[in-house]
């Protein structure tokens, strides 16, 4: 069963308070989302496998630990997921980056994939799907469906802010996926916004309205 991890790290909570604040402008918002993405990546990768390697320090030989070579791919859900991607790549610079684009069908209100470009060796990679807002859960569920359909075996999902409704639906749809959240909020409002949330993550990242 996948676990839900809610971060209580003071640096993450501090930065998240500025991200939420409507007074925070585009430049600062972008920088803060990037920084929190990086801090979260530190925890999200906590269970990566290590292997022993023999090295020579200036003093002696020793058996040290290195990552076991399992390959990582980061997959932002377009467009807001792009804001967290560089932060993750600062800690895992060799990771591949896949992209998934989804729009909401105006009639069914269901997310529909309009773009997917992923690394070739899907079965061999661990995936980290990133999207700042886990609201209804629809996009996250569909993006993970899309990865699984193409053969992905190990997937983690990380977001800045989640609504309890979205967390429940994502857990139900993908019980094998660990979910990483910087702030777990109260609810969704009638317009599908997370309350208290931060507004529209894509618009705030890219300065659009
Ligand atoms: N997407 C956003 O950008 N913000 C929300 O509050 C919900 C979904």
XYZ file of N, CA, C and O and ligand atoms in Angstrom:
844
model
N 0.844 -1.209 0.000
C 0.000 0.000 0.000
C 0.871 1.248 0.000
O 1.813 1.344 0.796
N 0.589 2.175 -0.879
C 1.361 3.420 -0.935
C 1.158 4.240 0.336
O 0.128 4.136 0.990
N 2.153 5.026 0.660
C 2.061 5.845 1.876
C 1.827 7.300 1.490
O 2.237 7.744 0.420
N 1.202 8.049 2.416
C 1.055 9.484 2.219
C 2.027 10.167 3.177
O 1.982 9.936 4.387
N 2.934 10.959 2.614
C 3.941 11.646 3.424
C 3.623 13.140 3.393
O 3.611 13.740 2.318
N 3.356 13.721 4.562
C 3.124 15.174 4.626
C 4.329 15.784 5.330
O 4.667 15.385 6.441
N 4.984 16.739 4.674
C 6.242 17.270 5.202
C 6.001 18.312 6.282
O 5.235 19.248 6.082
N 6.692 18.135 7.399
C 6.580 19.155 8.443
C 7.905 19.897 8.622
O 8.115 20.577 9.612
N 8.800 19.757 7.654
C 10.107 20.401 7.799
C 9.933 21.923 7.853
O 9.221 22.501 7.026
N 10.578 22.576 8.828
C 10.390 24.025 8.987
C 10.724 24.833 7.728
O 10.037 25.811 7.428
N 11.755 24.451 6.992
C 12.110 25.214 5.795
C 11.004 25.119 4.745
O 10.663 26.103 4.080
N 10.446 23.933 4.623
C 9.375 23.740 3.638
C 8.139 24.533 4.063
O 7.521 25.236 3.262
N 7.805 24.470 5.349
C 6.612 25.189 5.818
C 6.791 26.699 5.681
O 5.867 27.423 5.309
N 8.001 27.184 5.977
C 8.311 28.611 5.860
C 8.149 29.075 4.412
O 7.459 30.061 4.125
N 8.760 28.341 3.503
C 8.699 28.745 2.096
C 7.270 28.615 1.557
O 6.816 29.441 0.763
N 6.576 27.591 2.026
C 5.198 27.391 1.566
C 4.303 28.566 1.978
O 3.386 28.954 1.251
N 4.585 29.179 3.128
C 3.755 30.309 3.577
C 3.899 31.481 2.607
O 2.946 32.194 2.336
N 5.106 31.669 2.047
C 5.298 32.738 1.052
C 4.683 32.353 -0.297
O 4.160 33.196 -1.012
N 4.767 31.071 -0.621
C 4.157 30.611 -1.874
C 2.644 30.854 -1.841
O 2.028 31.274 -2.815
N 2.043 30.611 -0.684
C 0.590 30.784 -0.559
C 0.180 32.251 -0.597
O -0.917 32.585 -1.034
N 1.057 33.127 -0.104
C 0.714 34.542 0.111
C 0.441 35.236 -1.218
O 1.287 35.227 -2.120
N -0.720 35.874 -1.330
C -1.066 36.524 -2.610
C -0.152 37.705 -2.923
O -0.107 38.166 -4.055
N 0.578 38.207 -1.910
C 1.495 39.326 -2.152
C 2.777 38.879 -2.873
O 3.549 39.705 -3.339
N 3.022 37.572 -2.905
C 4.252 37.065 -3.524
C 4.130 37.134 -5.044
O 3.205 36.562 -5.621
N 5.067 37.841 -5.676
C 5.009 38.031 -7.136
C 5.576 36.839 -7.897
O 6.110 35.893 -7.301
N 5.473 36.917 -9.221
C 5.828 35.772 -10.082
C 7.269 35.300 -9.876
O 7.521 34.101 -9.752
N 8.212 36.244 -9.851
C 9.628 35.859 -9.776
C 9.898 35.074 -8.484
O 10.497 33.996 -8.509
N 9.418 35.655 -7.382
C 9.669 35.024 -6.093
C 8.910 33.697 -5.970
O 9.424 32.709 -5.441
N 7.688 33.682 -6.488
C 6.872 32.466 -6.458
C 7.610 31.327 -7.161
O 7.744 30.223 -6.635
N 8.113 31.639 -8.350
C 8.836 30.640 -9.148
C 10.067 30.125 -8.397
O 10.335 28.928 -8.349
N 10.812 31.050 -7.799
C 12.032 30.640 -7.076
C 11.689 29.749 -5.887
O 12.361 28.751 -5.618
N 10.612 30.134 -5.192
C 10.235 29.363 -3.998
C 9.723 27.971 -4.369
O 10.038 26.981 -3.689
N 8.951 27.886 -5.439
C 8.445 26.566 -5.871
C 9.621 25.670 -6.252
O 9.672 24.482 -5.904
N 10.600 26.268 -6.910
C 11.805 25.537 -7.293
C 12.539 25.020 -6.039
O 12.936 23.857 -5.964
N 12.681 25.901 -5.054
C 13.397 25.509 -3.823
C 12.649 24.412 -3.067
O 13.257 23.459 -2.575
N 11.333 24.553 -2.978
C 10.571 23.520 -2.253
C 10.616 22.197 -3.035
O 10.724 21.130 -2.434
N 10.597 22.284 -4.358
C 10.740 21.066 -5.175
C 12.030 20.351 -4.833
O 12.072 19.129 -4.685
N 13.095 21.132 -4.675
C 14.397 20.532 -4.358
C 14.390 19.919 -2.946
O 14.844 18.789 -2.754
N 13.860 20.655 -1.990
C 13.829 20.132 -0.614
C 12.980 18.861 -0.534
O 13.333 17.903 0.161
N 11.866 18.855 -1.258
C 11.007 17.667 -1.237
C 11.709 16.482 -1.889
O 11.574 15.342 -1.436
N 12.474 16.764 -2.950
C 13.154 15.670 -3.667
C 14.100 14.917 -2.730
O 14.312 13.707 -2.868
N 14.665 15.628 -1.764
C 15.575 15.012 -0.795
C 14.860 13.884 -0.040
O 15.409 12.805 0.168
N 13.611 14.139 0.343
C 12.833 13.128 1.072
C 12.232 12.081 0.138
O 12.151 10.904 0.480
N 11.812 12.540 -1.028
C 11.150 11.623 -1.973
C 12.117 10.519 -2.408
O 11.707 9.410 -2.735
N 13.415 10.840 -2.385
C 14.409 9.862 -2.829
C 15.043 9.087 -1.666
O 16.023 8.380 -1.866
N 14.442 9.220 -0.489
C 15.040 8.607 0.703
C 15.206 7.099 0.585
O 16.133 6.519 1.147
N 14.287 6.434 -0.150
C 14.366 4.968 -0.205
C 15.053 4.450 -1.477
O 14.908 3.280 -1.824
N 15.800 5.308 -2.156
C 16.547 4.795 -3.322
C 17.571 3.774 -2.855
O 18.165 3.919 -1.780
N 17.760 2.768 -3.707
C 18.686 1.691 -3.311
C 20.144 2.120 -3.438
O 20.499 2.866 -4.354
N 20.958 1.614 -2.502
C 22.399 1.877 -2.532
C 23.143 0.588 -2.816
O 22.618 -0.506 -2.584
N 24.357 0.730 -3.312
C 25.210 -0.453 -3.463
C 26.603 -0.120 -2.928
O 26.989 1.048 -2.879
N 27.301 -1.163 -2.530
C 28.663 -0.974 -2.023
C 29.623 -0.753 -3.187
O 29.522 -1.436 -4.207
N 30.543 0.184 -3.002
C 31.640 0.349 -3.979
C 32.949 0.478 -3.199
O 32.982 1.033 -2.098
N 33.985 -0.088 -3.782
C 35.317 0.007 -3.152
C 35.970 1.280 -3.659
O 36.073 1.481 -4.871
N 36.385 2.144 -2.748
C 37.080 3.363 -3.165
C 38.362 3.532 -2.349
O 38.566 2.859 -1.326
N 39.180 4.408 -2.835
C 40.422 4.729 -2.141
C 40.315 6.189 -1.700
O 40.223 7.088 -2.531
N 40.295 6.456 -0.406
C 40.360 7.846 0.057
C 41.838 8.241 0.083
O 42.714 7.377 -0.085
N 42.180 9.489 0.337
C 43.599 9.844 0.460
C 44.284 9.090 1.609
O 45.506 9.013 1.681
N 43.489 8.480 2.486
C 44.053 7.821 3.675
C 44.078 6.298 3.547
O 45.036 5.642 3.930
N 42.993 5.727 3.010
C 42.881 4.262 2.994
C 41.830 3.805 1.990
O 41.090 4.618 1.444
N 41.785 2.473 1.811
C 40.686 1.902 1.013
C 39.457 1.806 1.907
O 39.592 1.604 3.119
N 38.277 1.908 1.316
C 37.062 1.672 2.111
C 35.934 1.206 1.199
O 35.984 1.371 -0.020
N 34.918 0.624 1.829
C 33.697 0.287 1.109
C 32.710 1.424 1.343
O 32.318 1.674 2.487
N 32.347 2.114 0.301
C 31.415 3.246 0.426
C 30.096 2.900 -0.267
O 29.972 1.823 -0.860
N 29.129 3.780 -0.146
C 27.801 3.551 -0.740
C 27.593 4.496 -1.917
O 27.887 5.694 -1.812
N 27.052 3.953 -2.978
C 26.606 4.798 -4.094
C 25.225 4.344 -4.528
O 24.834 3.194 -4.275
N 24.488 5.216 -5.183
C 23.167 4.838 -5.690
C 23.321 3.618 -6.591
O 24.278 3.521 -7.369
N 22.366 2.705 -6.482
C 22.501 1.401 -7.143
C 22.291 1.472 -8.650
O 22.175 0.449 -9.304
N 22.209 2.672 -9.181
C 22.138 2.795 -10.627
C 20.733 2.700 -11.177
O 20.526 2.724 -12.378
N 19.749 2.562 -10.267
C 18.354 2.565 -10.737
C 18.086 3.927 -11.358
O 18.386 4.963 -10.775
N 17.521 3.921 -12.540
C 17.384 5.187 -13.248
C 16.075 5.875 -12.869
O 15.053 5.214 -12.687
N 16.140 7.193 -12.808
C 14.976 7.980 -12.385
C 14.449 8.777 -13.576
O 15.222 9.260 -14.394
N 13.146 8.949 -13.628
C 12.555 9.903 -14.568
C 11.585 10.789 -13.800
O 10.809 10.300 -12.958
N 11.670 12.079 -14.053
C 10.737 13.043 -13.457
C 9.703 13.363 -14.529
O 10.069 13.583 -15.691
N 8.429 13.369 -14.134
C 7.379 13.641 -15.125
C 6.473 14.765 -14.627
O 5.584 14.533 -13.799
N 6.716 16.005 -15.086
C 5.792 17.070 -14.742
C 4.487 16.928 -15.528
O 4.512 16.578 -16.713
N 3.378 17.180 -14.838
C 2.099 17.285 -15.537
C 2.002 18.732 -16.003
O 2.119 19.668 -15.190
N 1.834 18.926 -17.317
C 1.821 20.289 -17.888
C 0.546 21.010 -17.455
O -0.494 20.382 -17.355
N 0.674 22.358 -17.184
C 1.934 23.055 -17.275
C 2.559 23.324 -15.930
O 3.752 23.540 -15.815
N 1.727 23.319 -14.847
C 2.250 23.773 -13.555
C 3.356 22.871 -13.016
O 4.229 23.316 -12.271
N 3.343 21.580 -13.402
C 4.371 20.657 -12.927
C 5.773 21.093 -13.323
O 6.761 20.741 -12.667
N 5.865 21.889 -14.404
C 7.186 22.365 -14.852
C 7.872 23.162 -13.756
O 9.099 23.150 -13.643
N 7.078 23.853 -12.936
C 7.649 24.717 -11.894
C 8.429 23.964 -10.839
O 9.305 24.539 -10.190
N 8.123 22.686 -10.637
C 8.822 21.909 -9.602
C 9.952 21.054 -10.184
O 10.742 20.474 -9.448
N 10.021 20.985 -11.503
C 10.922 20.014 -12.135
C 12.401 20.358 -11.929
O 13.199 19.489 -11.566
N 12.767 21.613 -12.158
C 14.187 21.973 -12.035
C 14.702 21.760 -10.621
O 15.857 21.387 -10.421
N 13.851 22.015 -9.637
C 14.248 21.794 -8.242
C 14.612 20.330 -8.016
O 15.626 20.007 -7.384
N 13.800 19.433 -8.557
C 14.080 18.001 -8.398
C 15.377 17.642 -9.134
O 16.226 16.901 -8.633
N 15.541 18.236 -10.315
C 16.738 17.914 -11.127
C 18.030 18.425 -10.488
O 19.104 17.911 -10.790
N 17.907 19.423 -9.597
C 19.135 19.887 -8.916
C 19.716 18.758 -8.065
O 20.919 18.667 -7.881
N 18.843 17.917 -7.519
C 19.341 16.804 -6.696
C 19.572 15.537 -7.506
O 20.359 14.688 -7.113
N 18.860 15.391 -8.599
C 19.011 14.178 -9.433
C 19.300 14.642 -10.860
O 18.459 14.481 -11.762
N 20.481 15.211 -11.080
C 20.730 15.870 -12.370
C 20.709 14.930 -13.575
O 20.484 15.385 -14.691
N 20.939 13.642 -13.351
C 20.967 12.722 -14.504
C 19.585 12.172 -14.834
O 19.442 11.388 -15.772
N 18.582 12.558 -14.070
C 17.233 12.021 -14.332
C 16.757 12.445 -15.712
O 17.087 13.527 -16.193
N 15.987 11.559 -16.339
C 15.326 11.934 -17.591
C 14.053 12.697 -17.237
O 13.532 12.557 -16.126
N 13.547 13.465 -18.174
C 12.305 14.196 -17.929
C 11.286 13.823 -19.000
O 11.543 14.000 -20.193
N 10.172 13.252 -18.559
C 9.049 13.006 -19.460
C 8.030 14.114 -19.243
O 8.077 14.814 -18.233
N 7.124 14.296 -20.192
C 6.078 15.311 -20.031
C 4.724 14.692 -20.352
O 4.608 13.937 -21.330
N 3.747 15.033 -19.534
C 2.373 14.611 -19.829
C 1.481 15.851 -19.786
O 1.504 16.612 -18.815
N 0.724 16.047 -20.862
C -0.214 17.175 -20.921
C -1.639 16.656 -20.903
O -1.962 15.695 -21.608
N -2.470 17.265 -20.077
C -3.868 16.838 -19.964
C -4.776 18.061 -20.052
O -4.413 19.125 -19.562
N -5.914 17.912 -20.689
C -6.926 18.974 -20.598
C -8.209 18.352 -20.072
O -8.376 17.127 -20.110
N -9.093 19.225 -19.586
C -10.337 18.701 -19.048
C -11.424 18.764 -20.127
O -11.702 19.838 -20.663
N -11.997 17.608 -20.465
C -13.077 17.586 -21.454
C -14.249 18.407 -20.907
O -14.730 18.132 -19.804
N -14.691 19.438 -21.667
C -15.728 20.322 -21.110
C -17.048 19.611 -20.843
O -17.839 20.066 -20.014
N -17.302 18.479 -21.528
C -18.574 17.781 -21.288
C -18.489 16.770 -20.162
O -19.286 16.784 -19.225
N -17.479 15.896 -20.256
C -17.388 14.849 -19.220
C -16.655 15.354 -17.976
O -16.711 14.728 -16.921
N -15.931 16.478 -18.105
C -15.073 17.041 -17.046
C -13.912 16.111 -16.684
O -13.232 16.318 -15.680
N -13.713 15.087 -17.496
C -12.612 14.150 -17.234
C -11.330 14.630 -17.915
O -11.381 15.230 -18.987
N -10.162 14.368 -17.285
C -8.904 14.761 -17.939
C -8.622 13.874 -19.156
O -8.833 12.659 -19.106
N -8.178 14.514 -20.232
C -7.868 13.794 -21.467
C -6.432 14.128 -21.848
O -6.038 15.293 -21.812
N -5.668 13.096 -22.189
C -4.255 13.333 -22.528
C -4.134 13.963 -23.919
O -4.707 13.443 -24.865
N -3.396 15.066 -24.019
C -3.135 15.638 -25.350
C -1.668 15.565 -25.716
O -1.288 15.799 -26.859
N -0.823 15.213 -24.749
C 0.617 15.138 -25.032
C 1.277 14.173 -24.064
O 0.992 14.192 -22.865
N 2.138 13.325 -24.582
C 2.950 12.469 -23.709
C 4.257 12.172 -24.415
O 4.259 11.675 -25.555
N 5.333 12.536 -23.802
C 6.656 12.224 -24.350
C 7.486 11.711 -23.176
O 7.753 12.447 -22.220
N 7.853 10.444 -23.250
C 8.473 9.790 -22.095
C 9.763 9.106 -22.510
O 9.952 8.832 -23.703
N 10.635 8.821 -21.542
C 11.854 8.086 -21.900
C 11.487 6.712 -22.469
O 10.436 6.163 -22.158
N 12.385 6.159 -23.273
C 12.119 4.878 -23.952
C 12.099 3.690 -22.985
O 11.254 2.825 -23.082
N 13.058 3.705 -22.038
C 13.260 2.530 -21.187
C 12.365 2.586 -19.941
O 12.849 2.524 -18.808
N 11.055 2.657 -20.178
C 10.112 2.925 -19.089
C 10.181 1.881 -17.980
O 10.170 2.219 -16.797
N 10.260 0.595 -18.344
C 10.224 -0.461 -17.311
C 11.417 -0.374 -16.370
O 11.352 -0.843 -15.243
N 12.502 0.201 -16.853
C 13.722 0.223 -16.026
C 13.804 1.449 -15.126
O 14.762 1.593 -14.371
N 12.835 2.353 -15.207
C 12.956 3.606 -14.456
C 11.988 3.688 -13.292
O 10.898 3.130 -13.335
N 12.426 4.422 -12.252
C 11.523 4.850 -11.187
C 11.003 6.223 -11.597
O 11.799 7.091 -11.983
N 9.693 6.425 -11.480
C 9.101 7.692 -11.917
C 8.697 8.570 -10.735
O 8.170 8.070 -9.736
N 8.966 9.864 -10.868
C 8.451 10.849 -9.907
C 7.560 11.800 -10.700
O 8.049 12.578 -11.528
N 6.250 11.682 -10.476
C 5.299 12.567 -11.162
C 5.140 13.818 -10.313
O 4.962 13.729 -9.091
N 5.255 15.001 -10.933
C 5.160 16.244 -10.157
C 4.040 17.136 -10.694
O 3.883 17.308 -11.901
N 3.278 17.667 -9.749
C 2.222 18.642 -10.059
C 2.004 19.411 -8.764
O 1.796 18.784 -7.717
N 2.069 20.743 -8.776
C 1.985 21.463 -7.496
C 0.674 21.244 -6.749
O 0.657 21.270 -5.530
N -0.438 21.047 -7.481
C -1.741 20.995 -6.809
C -2.404 19.635 -7.027
O -2.688 19.248 -8.168
N -2.692 18.927 -5.931
C -3.495 17.698 -6.023
C -4.897 18.097 -5.568
O -5.168 18.135 -4.366
N -5.746 18.449 -6.514
C -7.068 19.001 -6.180
C -8.115 17.884 -6.206
O -8.311 17.200 -5.204
N -8.746 17.647 -7.349
C -9.722 16.537 -7.426
C -9.014 15.195 -7.533
O -9.611 14.158 -7.281
N -7.773 15.228 -7.975
C -7.023 13.982 -8.176
C -7.100 13.489 -9.616
O -6.366 12.592 -10.009
N -8.001 14.082 -10.415
C -8.232 13.590 -11.771
C -6.972 13.562 -12.633
O -6.679 12.556 -13.282
N -6.218 14.671 -12.627
C -5.029 14.732 -13.491
C -3.959 13.752 -13.020
O -3.327 13.078 -13.837
N -3.746 13.699 -11.721
C -2.709 12.801 -11.195
C -3.058 11.355 -11.529
O -2.204 10.576 -11.977
N -4.325 10.996 -11.345
C -4.753 9.614 -11.617
C -4.545 9.288 -13.093
O -4.006 8.240 -13.448
N -4.935 10.227 -13.968
C -4.825 9.976 -15.406
C -3.358 9.911 -15.847
O -2.979 9.064 -16.654
N -2.526 10.817 -15.283
C -1.101 10.802 -15.656
C -0.469 9.471 -15.234
O 0.322 8.877 -15.978
N -0.834 8.990 -14.058
C -0.259 7.729 -13.578
C -0.821 6.548 -14.384
O -0.096 5.617 -14.724
N -2.120 6.626 -14.746
C -2.683 5.600 -15.657
C -1.850 5.520 -16.924
O -1.513 4.437 -17.407
N -1.544 6.704 -17.447
C -0.831 6.785 -18.711
C 0.567 6.159 -18.590
O 1.014 5.429 -19.474
N 1.240 6.431 -17.476
C 2.568 5.836 -17.259
C 2.466 4.322 -17.107
O 3.268 3.569 -17.667
N 1.463 3.870 -16.354
C 1.326 2.416 -16.130
C 0.992 1.699 -17.434
O 1.499 0.616 -17.704
N 0.121 2.341 -18.240
C -0.253 1.744 -19.539
C 0.980 1.504 -20.404
O 1.057 0.571 -21.174
N 1.962 2.393 -20.241
C 3.178 2.275 -21.060
C 4.248 1.418 -20.392
O 5.359 1.335 -20.889
N 3.927 0.882 -19.216
C 4.849 -0.084 -18.614
C 5.570 0.360 -17.354
O 6.407 -0.380 -16.838
N 5.269 1.561 -16.828
C 5.974 2.018 -15.619
C 5.602 1.129 -14.430
O 4.435 0.790 -14.235
N 6.608 0.755 -13.647
C 6.380 -0.183 -12.545
C 6.420 0.501 -11.184
O 5.702 0.122 -10.268
N 7.270 1.516 -11.059
C 7.427 2.163 -9.738
C 7.211 3.669 -9.913
O 7.950 4.328 -10.660
N 6.196 4.187 -9.241
C 5.829 5.600 -9.425
C 5.631 6.261 -8.062
O 4.997 5.691 -7.169
N 6.186 7.457 -7.918
C 5.906 8.307 -6.757
C 5.226 9.569 -7.272
O 5.495 9.988 -8.399
N 4.399 10.188 -6.420
C 3.746 11.437 -6.826
C 4.074 12.518 -5.814
O 3.944 12.292 -4.609
N 4.515 13.692 -6.280
C 4.771 14.774 -5.324
C 4.057 16.061 -5.723
O 3.953 16.384 -6.908
N 3.541 16.756 -4.703
C 2.825 18.008 -4.956
C 3.106 18.979 -3.809
O 3.548 18.572 -2.730
N 2.840 20.255 -4.055
C 2.996 21.232 -2.974
C 1.818 21.141 -2.012
O 1.990 21.048 -0.803
N 0.621 21.227 -2.588
C -0.588 21.319 -1.752
C -1.608 20.306 -2.247
O -1.794 20.138 -3.461
N -2.266 19.646 -1.284
C -3.273 18.647 -1.649
C -4.564 18.904 -0.886
O -4.552 19.390 0.250
N -5.672 18.577 -1.532
C -6.972 18.556 -0.858
C -7.232 17.108 -0.430
O -6.887 16.183 -1.173
N -7.864 16.921 0.741
C -8.117 15.546 1.205
C -8.880 14.716 0.179
O -8.613 13.518 0.018
N -9.805 15.354 -0.557
C -10.595 14.626 -1.565
C -9.680 14.011 -2.636
O -9.854 12.862 -3.043
N -8.707 14.803 -3.068
C -7.786 14.337 -4.114
C -6.895 13.214 -3.611
O -6.615 12.250 -4.329
N -6.447 13.362 -2.362
C -5.568 12.335 -1.787
C -6.319 11.003 -1.727
O -5.793 9.948 -2.112
N -7.570 11.047 -1.273
C -8.354 9.809 -1.144
C -8.548 9.133 -2.500
O -8.358 7.925 -2.633
N -8.910 9.947 -3.513
C -9.155 9.346 -4.835
C -7.877 8.779 -5.440
O -7.889 7.717 -6.054
N -6.775 9.511 -5.240
C -5.501 9.017 -5.796
C -5.069 7.718 -5.101
O -4.613 6.772 -5.754
N -5.250 7.681 -3.785
C -4.896 6.450 -3.038
C -5.716 5.260 -3.524
O -5.223 4.152 -3.665
N -7.014 5.549 -3.731
C -7.924 4.480 -4.174
C -7.549 3.966 -5.577
O -7.513 2.771 -5.818
N -7.268 4.922 -6.475
C -6.981 4.547 -7.866
C -5.616 3.887 -8.000
O -5.427 2.986 -8.808
N -4.650 4.357 -7.198
C -3.271 3.861 -7.335
C -2.686 3.567 -5.949
O -1.824 4.309 -5.459
N -3.152 2.494 -5.333
C -2.698 2.204 -3.961
C -1.212 1.893 -3.857
O -0.667 1.884 -2.747
N -0.573 1.648 -4.966
C 0.866 1.330 -4.936
C 1.749 2.580 -4.991
O 2.972 2.478 -4.878
N 1.146 3.748 -5.164
C 1.937 4.973 -5.376
C 2.104 5.743 -4.066
O 1.111 6.066 -3.405
N 3.340 6.036 -3.688
C 3.585 6.893 -2.523
C 3.299 8.342 -2.906
O 3.690 8.788 -3.992
N 2.631 9.069 -2.001
C 2.238 10.456 -2.274
C 2.994 11.367 -1.308
O 2.978 11.136 -0.093
N 3.642 12.403 -1.834
C 4.434 13.341 -1.027
C 3.818 14.728 -1.137
O 3.631 15.238 -2.253
N 3.499 15.322 0.023
C 2.731 16.570 0.061
C 3.436 17.556 0.989
O 3.792 17.206 2.120
N 3.602 18.825 0.543
C 4.189 19.829 1.442
C 3.130 20.388 2.390
O 3.424 20.691 3.544
N 1.900 20.554 1.919
C 0.830 21.074 2.782
C -0.489 20.395 2.458
O -0.930 20.414 1.308
N -1.093 19.771 3.484
C -2.396 19.116 3.278
C -3.475 20.093 3.747
O -3.528 20.442 4.929
N -4.325 20.539 2.820
C -5.287 21.603 3.115
C -6.643 21.054 3.529
O -6.822 19.853 3.670
N -7.603 22.011 3.668
C -8.917 21.657 4.224
C -9.839 20.959 3.251
O -10.453 19.954 3.560
N -9.977 21.578 2.053
C -11.034 21.088 1.142
C -10.894 21.720 -0.231
O -10.057 22.603 -0.437
N -11.777 21.300 -1.127
C -11.945 21.950 -2.432
C -13.158 22.861 -2.345
O -14.139 22.507 -1.689
N -13.105 24.005 -3.048
C -14.323 24.820 -3.108
C -15.148 24.436 -4.344
O -14.762 23.524 -5.099
N -16.255 25.139 -4.570
C -17.161 24.762 -5.663
C -16.540 24.958 -7.037
O -17.056 24.451 -8.032
N -15.461 25.741 -7.106
C -14.796 25.951 -8.401
C -13.609 25.006 -8.587
O -12.820 25.176 -9.520
N -13.446 24.078 -7.672
C -12.342 23.114 -7.801
C -11.008 23.657 -7.304
O -9.964 23.050 -7.541
N -11.025 24.806 -6.599
C -9.785 25.338 -6.020
C -9.578 24.759 -4.619
O -10.542 24.541 -3.879
N -8.309 24.556 -4.291
C -7.988 24.070 -2.955
C -8.073 25.242 -1.977
O -7.605 26.350 -2.271
N -8.686 24.996 -0.811
C -8.862 26.006 0.231
C -8.055 25.584 1.466
O -8.204 24.447 1.918
N -7.168 26.438 2.025
C -6.863 27.800 1.579
C -5.998 27.865 0.309
O -6.052 28.856 -0.395
N -5.190 26.878 0.027
C -4.480 26.780 -1.237
C -3.516 27.906 -1.539
O -2.948 28.532 -0.632
N -3.337 28.171 -2.830
C -2.455 29.254 -3.275
C -2.983 29.906 -4.539
O -2.298 30.699 -5.175
N -4.206 29.560 -4.941
C -4.761 30.077 -6.193
C -4.413 29.151 -7.339
O -4.250 27.939 -7.136
N -4.291 29.701 -8.521
C -3.963 28.893 -9.699
C -2.442 28.801 -9.844
O -1.775 29.805 -10.115
N -1.912 27.617 -9.629
C -0.456 27.449 -9.602
C 0.166 27.810 -10.948
O 1.207 28.472 -11.003
N -0.459 27.399 -12.051
C 0.086 27.687 -13.383
C 0.128 29.191 -13.627
O 1.147 29.731 -14.066
N -0.957 29.873 -13.336
C -0.997 31.330 -13.548
C 0.028 32.045 -12.679
O 0.680 32.994 -13.123
N 0.190 31.593 -11.457
C 1.138 32.283 -10.567
C 2.584 31.996 -10.979
O 3.439 32.849 -10.859
N 2.829 30.797 -11.499
C 4.197 30.470 -11.953
C 4.581 31.229 -13.207
O 5.719 31.657 -13.360
N 3.623 31.342 -14.116
C 3.968 31.880 -15.427
C 3.472 33.310 -15.633
O 3.659 33.886 -16.701
N 2.823 33.871 -14.617
C 2.399 35.266 -14.704
C 1.266 35.473 -15.694
O 1.166 36.519 -16.323
N 0.418 34.470 -15.843
C -0.729 34.574 -16.759
C -2.010 34.691 -15.934
O -2.009 34.420 -14.750
N -3.065 35.059 -16.594
C -4.363 35.116 -15.891
C -5.456 34.642 -16.828
O -5.404 34.912 -18.004
N -5.194 23.832 -9.616
C -4.655 24.981 -9.146
O -3.780 25.563 -9.762
N -5.112 25.459 -7.970
C -6.069 24.859 -7.238
O -6.428 25.347 -6.166
C -6.633 23.660 -7.751
C -6.166 23.175 -8.947
